[in-house]
Tab-separated table of C-alpha atoms in Angstrom:
chain	number	residue	atom	x	y	z
A	1	UNK	CA	155.589	38.405	-13.371
A	2	UNK	CA	159.275	37.961	-14.256
A	3	UNK	CA	162.062	39.014	-11.875
A	4	UNK	CA	163.000	41.693	-14.424
A	5	UNK	CA	159.651	43.119	-15.548
A	6	UNK	CA	159.311	44.284	-19.134
A	7	UNK	CA	157.976	47.823	-19.385
A	8	UNK	CA	157.038	49.018	-22.860
A	9	UNK	CA	156.562	52.748	-23.399
A	10	UNK	CA	154.734	53.303	-26.683
A	11	UNK	CA	155.389	56.831	-27.915
A	12	UNK	CA	157.730	59.575	-26.747
A	13	UNK	CA	155.008	61.934	-25.572
A	14	UNK	CA	155.505	64.457	-22.798
A	15	UNK	CA	154.114	62.186	-20.055
A	16	UNK	CA	156.510	59.368	-20.930
A	17	UNK	CA	159.533	61.658	-21.065
A	18	UNK	CA	158.639	63.088	-17.659
A	19	UNK	CA	158.070	59.609	-16.199
A	20	UNK	CA	161.167	57.989	-17.657
A	21	UNK	CA	163.737	59.175	-15.127
A	22	UNK	CA	161.575	58.102	-12.181
A	23	UNK	CA	160.833	54.719	-13.725
A	24	UNK	CA	164.515	53.999	-14.242
A	25	UNK	CA	165.616	55.381	-10.872
A	26	UNK	CA	163.055	53.437	-8.848
A	27	UNK	CA	163.080	50.300	-11.017
A	28	UNK	CA	166.750	49.844	-11.987
A	29	UNK	CA	166.323	46.147	-12.829
A	30	UNK	CA	163.337	46.584	-15.137
A	31	UNK	CA	163.709	46.062	-18.881
A	32	UNK	CA	162.417	49.378	-20.216
A	33	UNK	CA	161.810	49.854	-23.939
A	34	UNK	CA	160.743	53.119	-25.578
A	35	UNK	CA	159.393	52.901	-29.122
A	36	UNK	CA	158.637	55.912	-31.313
A	37	UNK	CA	158.529	56.478	-35.091
A	38	UNK	CA	161.073	59.308	-34.868
A	39	UNK	CA	164.499	59.551	-33.229
A	40	UNK	CA	163.437	62.969	-31.958
A	41	UNK	CA	160.396	64.231	-30.042
A	42	UNK	CA	159.253	67.820	-30.511
A	43	UNK	CA	158.221	69.920	-27.523
A	44	UNK	CA	154.859	71.514	-28.272
A	45	UNK	CA	155.396	74.513	-25.995
A	46	UNK	CA	158.258	75.848	-28.112
A	47	UNK	CA	156.843	75.055	-31.552
A	48	UNK	CA	155.431	78.572	-32.165
A	49	UNK	CA	158.862	79.956	-31.300
A	50	UNK	CA	160.472	77.646	-33.852
A	51	UNK	CA	157.976	78.762	-36.502
A	52	UNK	CA	158.598	82.426	-35.668
A	53	UNK	CA	162.370	81.942	-35.797
A	54	UNK	CA	163.084	82.591	-32.121
A	55	UNK	CA	164.478	79.072	-31.660
A	56	UNK	CA	166.324	76.606	-33.814
A	57	UNK	CA	164.486	73.332	-34.370
A	58	UNK	CA	167.100	71.528	-32.267
A	59	UNK	CA	166.274	73.778	-29.298
A	60	UNK	CA	162.714	72.434	-29.186
A	61	UNK	CA	163.204	68.727	-29.622
A	62	UNK	CA	164.357	65.875	-27.435
A	63	UNK	CA	167.112	63.585	-28.687
A	64	UNK	CA	165.608	60.217	-27.799
A	65	UNK	CA	168.832	58.280	-28.334
A	66	UNK	CA	170.649	60.499	-25.857
A	67	UNK	CA	167.817	60.267	-23.316
A	68	UNK	CA	167.605	56.486	-23.704
A	69	UNK	CA	171.361	56.048	-23.306
A	70	UNK	CA	171.432	58.236	-20.217
A	71	UNK	CA	168.668	56.259	-18.521
A	72	UNK	CA	169.717	52.811	-19.708
A	73	UNK	CA	166.574	52.389	-21.779
A	74	UNK	CA	166.283	50.434	-24.997
A	75	UNK	CA	165.158	52.733	-27.830
A	76	UNK	CA	163.390	51.309	-30.867
A	77	UNK	CA	162.648	53.527	-33.849
A	78	UNK	CA	159.400	52.085	-35.122
A	79	UNK	CA	155.646	52.354	-35.092
A	80	UNK	CA	153.107	50.350	-33.108
A	81	UNK	CA	149.943	49.365	-34.963
A	82	UNK	CA	148.271	47.182	-32.356
A	83	UNK	CA	148.545	45.505	-28.974
A	84	UNK	CA	147.187	42.232	-27.653
A	85	UNK	CA	146.224	42.875	-24.009
A	86	UNK	CA	145.587	39.191	-23.292
A	87	UNK	CA	148.914	37.856	-24.570
A	88	UNK	CA	150.853	41.013	-23.608
A	89	UNK	CA	152.292	41.687	-27.025
A	90	UNK	CA	152.569	44.753	-29.253
A	91	UNK	CA	152.653	44.538	-33.038
A	92	UNK	CA	155.213	46.968	-34.440
A	93	UNK	CA	157.110	47.725	-37.622
A	94	UNK	CA	160.148	46.322	-35.799
A	95	UNK	CA	158.409	43.013	-35.032
A	96	UNK	CA	156.402	41.757	-32.068
A	97	UNK	CA	157.329	43.000	-28.618
A	98	UNK	CA	156.305	41.350	-25.379
A	99	UNK	CA	155.570	43.318	-22.239
A	100	UNK	CA	154.385	42.944	-18.668
A	101	UNK	CA	153.318	46.566	-18.364
A	102	UNK	CA	152.667	48.906	-21.281
A	103	UNK	CA	151.898	52.596	-21.483
A	104	UNK	CA	150.651	54.453	-24.554
A	105	UNK	CA	151.519	58.109	-25.148
A	106	UNK	CA	151.294	58.600	-28.912
A	107	UNK	CA	149.332	61.834	-29.124
A	108	UNK	CA	146.915	62.483	-31.963
A	109	UNK	CA	147.131	62.820	-35.724
A	110	UNK	CA	145.884	65.696	-37.828
A	111	UNK	CA	142.900	64.451	-39.784
A	112	UNK	CA	141.243	66.398	-42.568
A	113	UNK	CA	141.440	63.447	-44.932
A	114	UNK	CA	137.862	64.080	-46.041
A	115	UNK	CA	139.192	67.105	-47.951
A	116	UNK	CA	140.409	66.151	-51.446
A	117	UNK	CA	144.126	66.822	-51.765
A	118	UNK	CA	144.810	67.013	-48.038
A	119	UNK	CA	147.019	63.919	-47.910
A	120	UNK	CA	149.028	64.988	-50.961
A	121	UNK	CA	149.366	68.743	-50.494
A	122	UNK	CA	148.905	69.640	-46.816
A	123	UNK	CA	150.490	68.926	-43.459
A	124	UNK	CA	148.947	68.622	-40.007
A	125	UNK	CA	150.464	70.269	-36.949
A	126	UNK	CA	150.451	66.869	-35.251
A	127	UNK	CA	152.511	64.770	-35.105
A	128	UNK	CA	154.790	67.643	-34.145
A	129	UNK	CA	158.097	66.198	-35.356
A	130	UNK	CA	156.824	65.659	-38.891
A	131	UNK	CA	155.383	69.170	-39.007
A	132	UNK	CA	158.611	70.777	-37.757
A	133	UNK	CA	160.570	68.974	-40.477
A	134	UNK	CA	158.102	70.118	-43.146
A	135	UNK	CA	158.306	73.735	-41.960
A	136	UNK	CA	162.110	73.656	-42.110
A	137	UNK	CA	161.989	72.487	-45.738
A	138	UNK	CA	159.397	75.142	-46.587
A	139	UNK	CA	161.715	77.900	-45.365
A	140	UNK	CA	164.212	77.016	-48.106
A	141	UNK	CA	161.778	78.643	-50.547
A	142	UNK	CA	158.965	80.263	-48.553
A	143	UNK	CA	155.688	81.424	-50.037
A	144	UNK	CA	152.126	82.057	-48.888
A	145	UNK	CA	150.731	79.931	-46.049
A	146	UNK	CA	147.141	78.858	-45.362
A	147	UNK	CA	146.126	77.547	-41.942
A	148	UNK	CA	142.902	75.599	-41.469
A	149	UNK	CA	141.440	76.008	-37.990
A	150	UNK	CA	140.626	79.198	-36.099
A	151	UNK	CA	141.134	78.031	-32.529
A	152	UNK	CA	143.941	79.206	-30.263
A	153	UNK	CA	146.418	76.764	-31.837
A	154	UNK	CA	145.663	77.981	-35.353
A	155	UNK	CA	145.844	81.650	-34.381
A	156	UNK	CA	149.121	81.197	-32.504
A	157	UNK	CA	150.549	79.407	-35.521
A	158	UNK	CA	149.331	82.152	-37.873
A	159	UNK	CA	150.949	84.869	-35.766
A	160	UNK	CA	154.232	82.963	-35.634
A	161	UNK	CA	154.242	82.313	-39.385
A	162	UNK	CA	153.405	85.948	-40.171
A	163	UNK	CA	156.269	87.098	-37.959
A	164	UNK	CA	158.624	84.853	-39.928
A	165	UNK	CA	157.472	85.331	-43.529
A	166	UNK	CA	155.480	88.577	-43.436
A	167	UNK	CA	151.882	89.332	-44.499
A	168	UNK	CA	151.372	86.177	-46.532
A	169	UNK	CA	149.302	84.111	-44.098
A	170	UNK	CA	145.620	83.202	-44.373
A	171	UNK	CA	143.551	81.678	-41.560
A	172	UNK	CA	140.493	79.636	-42.550
A	173	UNK	CA	137.698	78.850	-40.085
A	174	UNK	CA	134.498	76.963	-40.888
A	175	UNK	CA	132.555	78.432	-37.967
A	176	UNK	CA	131.026	81.890	-37.596
A	177	UNK	CA	134.032	83.294	-35.719
A	178	UNK	CA	137.538	82.441	-34.646
A	179	UNK	CA	138.671	82.001	-31.040
A	180	UNK	CA	135.151	81.286	-29.890
A	181	UNK	CA	136.465	79.457	-26.824
A	182	UNK	CA	138.062	82.598	-25.332
A	183	UNK	CA	136.618	85.375	-23.154
A	184	UNK	CA	135.707	88.495	-25.171
A	185	UNK	CA	138.590	90.691	-23.963
A	186	UNK	CA	141.234	88.043	-24.670
A	187	UNK	CA	139.671	87.336	-28.041
A	188	UNK	CA	139.783	91.024	-28.993
A	189	UNK	CA	143.461	91.240	-28.139
A	190	UNK	CA	144.305	88.285	-30.372
A	191	UNK	CA	142.157	89.670	-33.186
A	192	UNK	CA	144.121	92.917	-32.951
A	193	UNK	CA	147.370	90.952	-33.092
A	194	UNK	CA	146.197	89.199	-36.267
A	195	UNK	CA	145.270	92.539	-37.811
A	196	UNK	CA	148.638	94.031	-36.867
A	197	UNK	CA	150.367	91.110	-38.596
A	198	UNK	CA	148.082	91.501	-41.640
A	199	UNK	CA	146.832	87.928	-41.374
A	200	UNK	CA	143.846	87.412	-43.683
A	201	UNK	CA	140.941	85.698	-41.908
A	202	UNK	CA	138.120	83.782	-43.622
A	203	UNK	CA	135.188	82.699	-41.427
A	204	UNK	CA	132.183	80.582	-42.392
A	205	UNK	CA	134.503	79.042	-44.958
A	206	UNK	CA	134.575	75.385	-45.967
A	207	UNK	CA	137.563	73.969	-47.819
A	208	UNK	CA	136.526	72.182	-51.012
A	209	UNK	CA	139.965	70.911	-52.025
A	210	UNK	CA	143.666	71.521	-51.604
A	211	UNK	CA	145.956	71.923	-54.618
A	212	UNK	CA	149.762	72.143	-54.710
A	213	UNK	CA	149.696	75.965	-54.648
A	214	UNK	CA	146.108	76.846	-53.724
A	215	UNK	CA	143.269	76.147	-51.324
A	216	UNK	CA	139.835	76.195	-52.950
A	217	UNK	CA	136.820	77.058	-50.793
A	218	UNK	CA	133.309	75.801	-51.463
A	219	UNK	CA	132.284	79.290	-52.627
A	220	UNK	CA	135.080	78.991	-55.237
A	221	UNK	CA	137.374	81.445	-53.489
A	222	UNK	CA	140.968	80.590	-54.370
A	223	UNK	CA	143.604	81.159	-51.672
A	224	UNK	CA	147.257	81.045	-52.665
A	225	UNK	CA	149.172	78.609	-50.477
A	226	UNK	CA	152.553	76.986	-50.905
A	227	UNK	CA	152.127	75.362	-47.496
A	228	UNK	CA	148.694	74.405	-46.195
A	229	UNK	CA	148.568	73.522	-42.497
A	230	UNK	CA	145.787	71.783	-40.571
A	231	UNK	CA	145.463	73.086	-37.014
A	232	UNK	CA	142.102	71.355	-36.516
A	233	UNK	CA	140.608	67.907	-36.870
A	234	UNK	CA	142.943	65.821	-34.690
A	235	UNK	CA	142.101	62.152	-34.166
A	236	UNK	CA	143.664	59.250	-32.268
A	237	UNK	CA	145.413	56.389	-34.045
A	238	UNK	CA	142.776	53.966	-35.414
A	239	UNK	CA	144.419	50.900	-33.851
A	240	UNK	CA	143.570	52.089	-30.351
A	241	UNK	CA	139.847	51.455	-30.856
A	242	UNK	CA	140.571	47.986	-32.240
A	243	UNK	CA	142.554	46.961	-29.185
A	244	UNK	CA	141.280	48.853	-26.143
A	245	UNK	CA	138.102	50.403	-24.702
A	246	UNK	CA	137.673	53.838	-26.271
A	247	UNK	CA	135.119	56.621	-26.280
A	248	UNK	CA	132.995	57.466	-29.309
A	249	UNK	CA	135.864	59.462	-30.850
A	250	UNK	CA	138.444	56.700	-30.450
A	251	UNK	CA	140.346	58.015	-27.427
A	252	UNK	CA	141.393	55.366	-24.903
A	253	UNK	CA	139.074	55.394	-21.886
A	254	UNK	CA	141.129	55.387	-18.696
A	255	UNK	CA	140.355	55.577	-15.005
A	256	UNK	CA	141.850	57.990	-12.462
A	257	UNK	CA	144.832	55.634	-12.143
A	258	UNK	CA	145.495	56.109	-15.904
A	259	UNK	CA	144.929	52.424	-16.706
A	260	UNK	CA	142.778	51.505	-19.678
A	261	UNK	CA	139.399	50.467	-18.374
A	262	UNK	CA	139.317	46.743	-17.661
A	263	UNK	CA	143.008	46.220	-18.477
A	264	UNK	CA	145.378	46.033	-15.524
A	265	UNK	CA	148.914	47.026	-16.455
A	266	UNK	CA	148.034	48.890	-19.651
A	267	UNK	CA	148.162	52.652	-19.260
A	268	UNK	CA	147.303	55.455	-21.666
A	269	UNK	CA	148.256	59.091	-21.145
A	270	UNK	CA	148.430	62.396	-22.970
A	271	UNK	CA	146.262	63.403	-25.906
A	272	UNK	CA	145.434	59.834	-26.982
A	273	UNK	CA	143.511	59.123	-23.761
A	274	UNK	CA	140.508	60.497	-21.908
A	275	UNK	CA	139.868	60.148	-18.182
A	276	UNK	CA	136.268	59.009	-18.310
A	277	UNK	CA	135.165	60.680	-15.078
A	278	UNK	CA	137.179	63.882	-15.577
A	279	UNK	CA	137.524	64.786	-19.273
A	280	UNK	CA	139.590	67.895	-19.991
A	281	UNK	CA	140.536	69.843	-23.126
A	282	UNK	CA	143.717	68.440	-24.623
A	283	UNK	CA	146.755	70.423	-23.522
A	284	UNK	CA	150.406	69.668	-22.931
A	285	UNK	CA	150.167	70.705	-19.286
A	286	UNK	CA	147.848	67.783	-18.529
A	287	UNK	CA	150.264	65.284	-20.084
A	288	UNK	CA	153.209	66.710	-18.161
A	289	UNK	CA	151.304	66.411	-14.878
A	290	UNK	CA	150.347	62.817	-15.658
A	291	UNK	CA	154.003	61.791	-15.921
A	292	UNK	CA	154.825	61.485	-12.191
A	293	UNK	CA	151.537	59.678	-11.464
A	294	UNK	CA	152.210	57.238	-14.295
A	295	UNK	CA	155.692	56.447	-12.973
A	296	UNK	CA	154.446	55.884	-9.424
A	297	UNK	CA	151.565	53.697	-10.589
A	298	UNK	CA	153.817	51.473	-12.679
A	299	UNK	CA	155.988	50.978	-9.589
A	300	UNK	CA	152.937	50.410	-7.371
A	301	UNK	CA	151.632	47.768	-9.754
A	302	UNK	CA	154.942	45.903	-9.648
A	303	UNK	CA	155.025	46.064	-5.842
A	304	UNK	CA	151.341	45.182	-5.453
A	305	UNK	CA	150.601	48.499	-3.763
A	306	UNK	CA	147.598	50.830	-4.179
A	307	UNK	CA	147.693	53.051	-7.237
A	308	UNK	CA	147.427	56.829	-7.144
A	309	UNK	CA	144.556	58.779	-8.665
A	310	UNK	CA	145.444	61.532	-11.106
A	311	UNK	CA	143.382	64.646	-10.454
A	312	UNK	CA	143.519	66.894	-13.522
A	313	UNK	CA	143.203	70.619	-13.018
A	314	UNK	CA	139.908	72.213	-13.945
A	315	UNK	CA	141.762	75.362	-14.962
A	316	UNK	CA	145.311	75.812	-16.188
A	317	UNK	CA	147.478	78.735	-17.189
A	318	UNK	CA	147.587	79.210	-20.935
A	319	UNK	CA	150.289	81.346	-22.558
A	320	UNK	CA	149.855	82.296	-26.210
A	321	UNK	CA	152.790	83.636	-28.213
A	322	UNK	CA	151.911	86.715	-30.252
A	323	UNK	CA	154.421	86.142	-33.043
A	324	UNK	CA	157.186	88.409	-31.836
A	325	UNK	CA	158.742	88.047	-28.426
A	326	UNK	CA	155.523	88.986	-26.682
A	327	UNK	CA	152.841	86.828	-25.141
A	328	UNK	CA	149.335	86.674	-23.728
A	329	UNK	CA	148.736	84.773	-20.480
A	330	UNK	CA	145.200	83.598	-19.708
A	331	UNK	CA	143.901	82.325	-16.381
A	332	UNK	CA	140.232	81.738	-15.563
A	333	UNK	CA	138.919	84.494	-17.801
A	334	UNK	CA	141.641	87.028	-16.961
A	335	UNK	CA	144.619	87.942	-19.092
A	336	UNK	CA	147.847	89.912	-19.080
A	337	UNK	CA	150.106	90.565	-22.040
A	338	UNK	CA	153.492	91.947	-22.954
A	339	UNK	CA	157.113	91.025	-23.681
A	340	UNK	CA	157.595	89.940	-20.070
A	341	UNK	CA	154.997	87.191	-20.600
A	342	UNK	CA	157.071	85.796	-23.475
A	343	UNK	CA	160.233	85.903	-21.360
A	344	UNK	CA	158.384	84.118	-18.564
A	345	UNK	CA	157.219	81.412	-20.969
A	346	UNK	CA	160.720	81.141	-22.419
A	347	UNK	CA	162.140	80.416	-18.958
A	348	UNK	CA	159.426	77.821	-18.277
A	349	UNK	CA	160.042	76.072	-21.595
A	350	UNK	CA	163.833	76.073	-21.366
A	351	UNK	CA	163.683	74.741	-17.810
A	352	UNK	CA	161.354	71.930	-18.908
A	353	UNK	CA	163.630	71.026	-21.822
A	354	UNK	CA	166.708	70.991	-19.603
A	355	UNK	CA	165.064	68.969	-16.843
A	356	UNK	CA	163.292	66.441	-19.060
A	357	UNK	CA	165.997	66.030	-21.669
A	358	UNK	CA	168.865	65.554	-19.259
């Protein structure tokens, strides 16, 4: 390996932003490059607050140019569409980039492309930066909103949107009920919150097509929608499966050390990866906790030392915003709720933004 190793960070996901300061501090001579399609990276934890109007968009995004300049990192605004593990090269919209060590943290993409009109008339929650920009434009002339997906993410989004624009939000779920992953008591509380906000809920509903101002269900129900949002159906970037070992859904298969299976020096973290022996539901908290392990393992690899094993939590605290400045905290089947929960989450989020974006 060269005296000045080339470290390529593909994507400005939460794990990379957490790891960046440690990488630069402990490897001051390394040539570190961060490549991302956007000059900004949105913080998922504060997105509902942006939608609800509690934060400005700038409060919930990282300025990558500022972060890169502060840490002496080269920032490239571009998109990666493949890597060659053997020849240690990445193919990008900015040209080919060589690397000695690479890490991938590009998240997932909303994918309901099987629905006619989705690509033309709808927007997915992920990638977050693109969605935040679309929401800001929508607020110039707001109208009814339809959200596809009745999980926690979709419900939290619906509550935030209803707080901002009033009772003009519809939630569409294909299954027999929404929030099926939650304990009954927590589910009831969120259902009451939706009712209080006058969010219309359709269950057992399949979307037939999406039009510029309507969503059409397979039973011919027409739902008015000036902005249709997909909060379900996320998928990894297709190029990952072409270049690296992946599971059946296309997520990069990694070991406890966060390296792609069979590929020394190529890491994958965050939502785009799955730890084969310890799969977990995708959540920002897992990516954040992977950051320090990633940084230490990159250093260990360069120094020919043993790598650490990341041990993901089986359970993690989940805080759901209820639209207004109130929240619901869930932990292992138990929950508490109230304005103090929102204030607690606000402190956590602001501290993370300040620490990671500095």
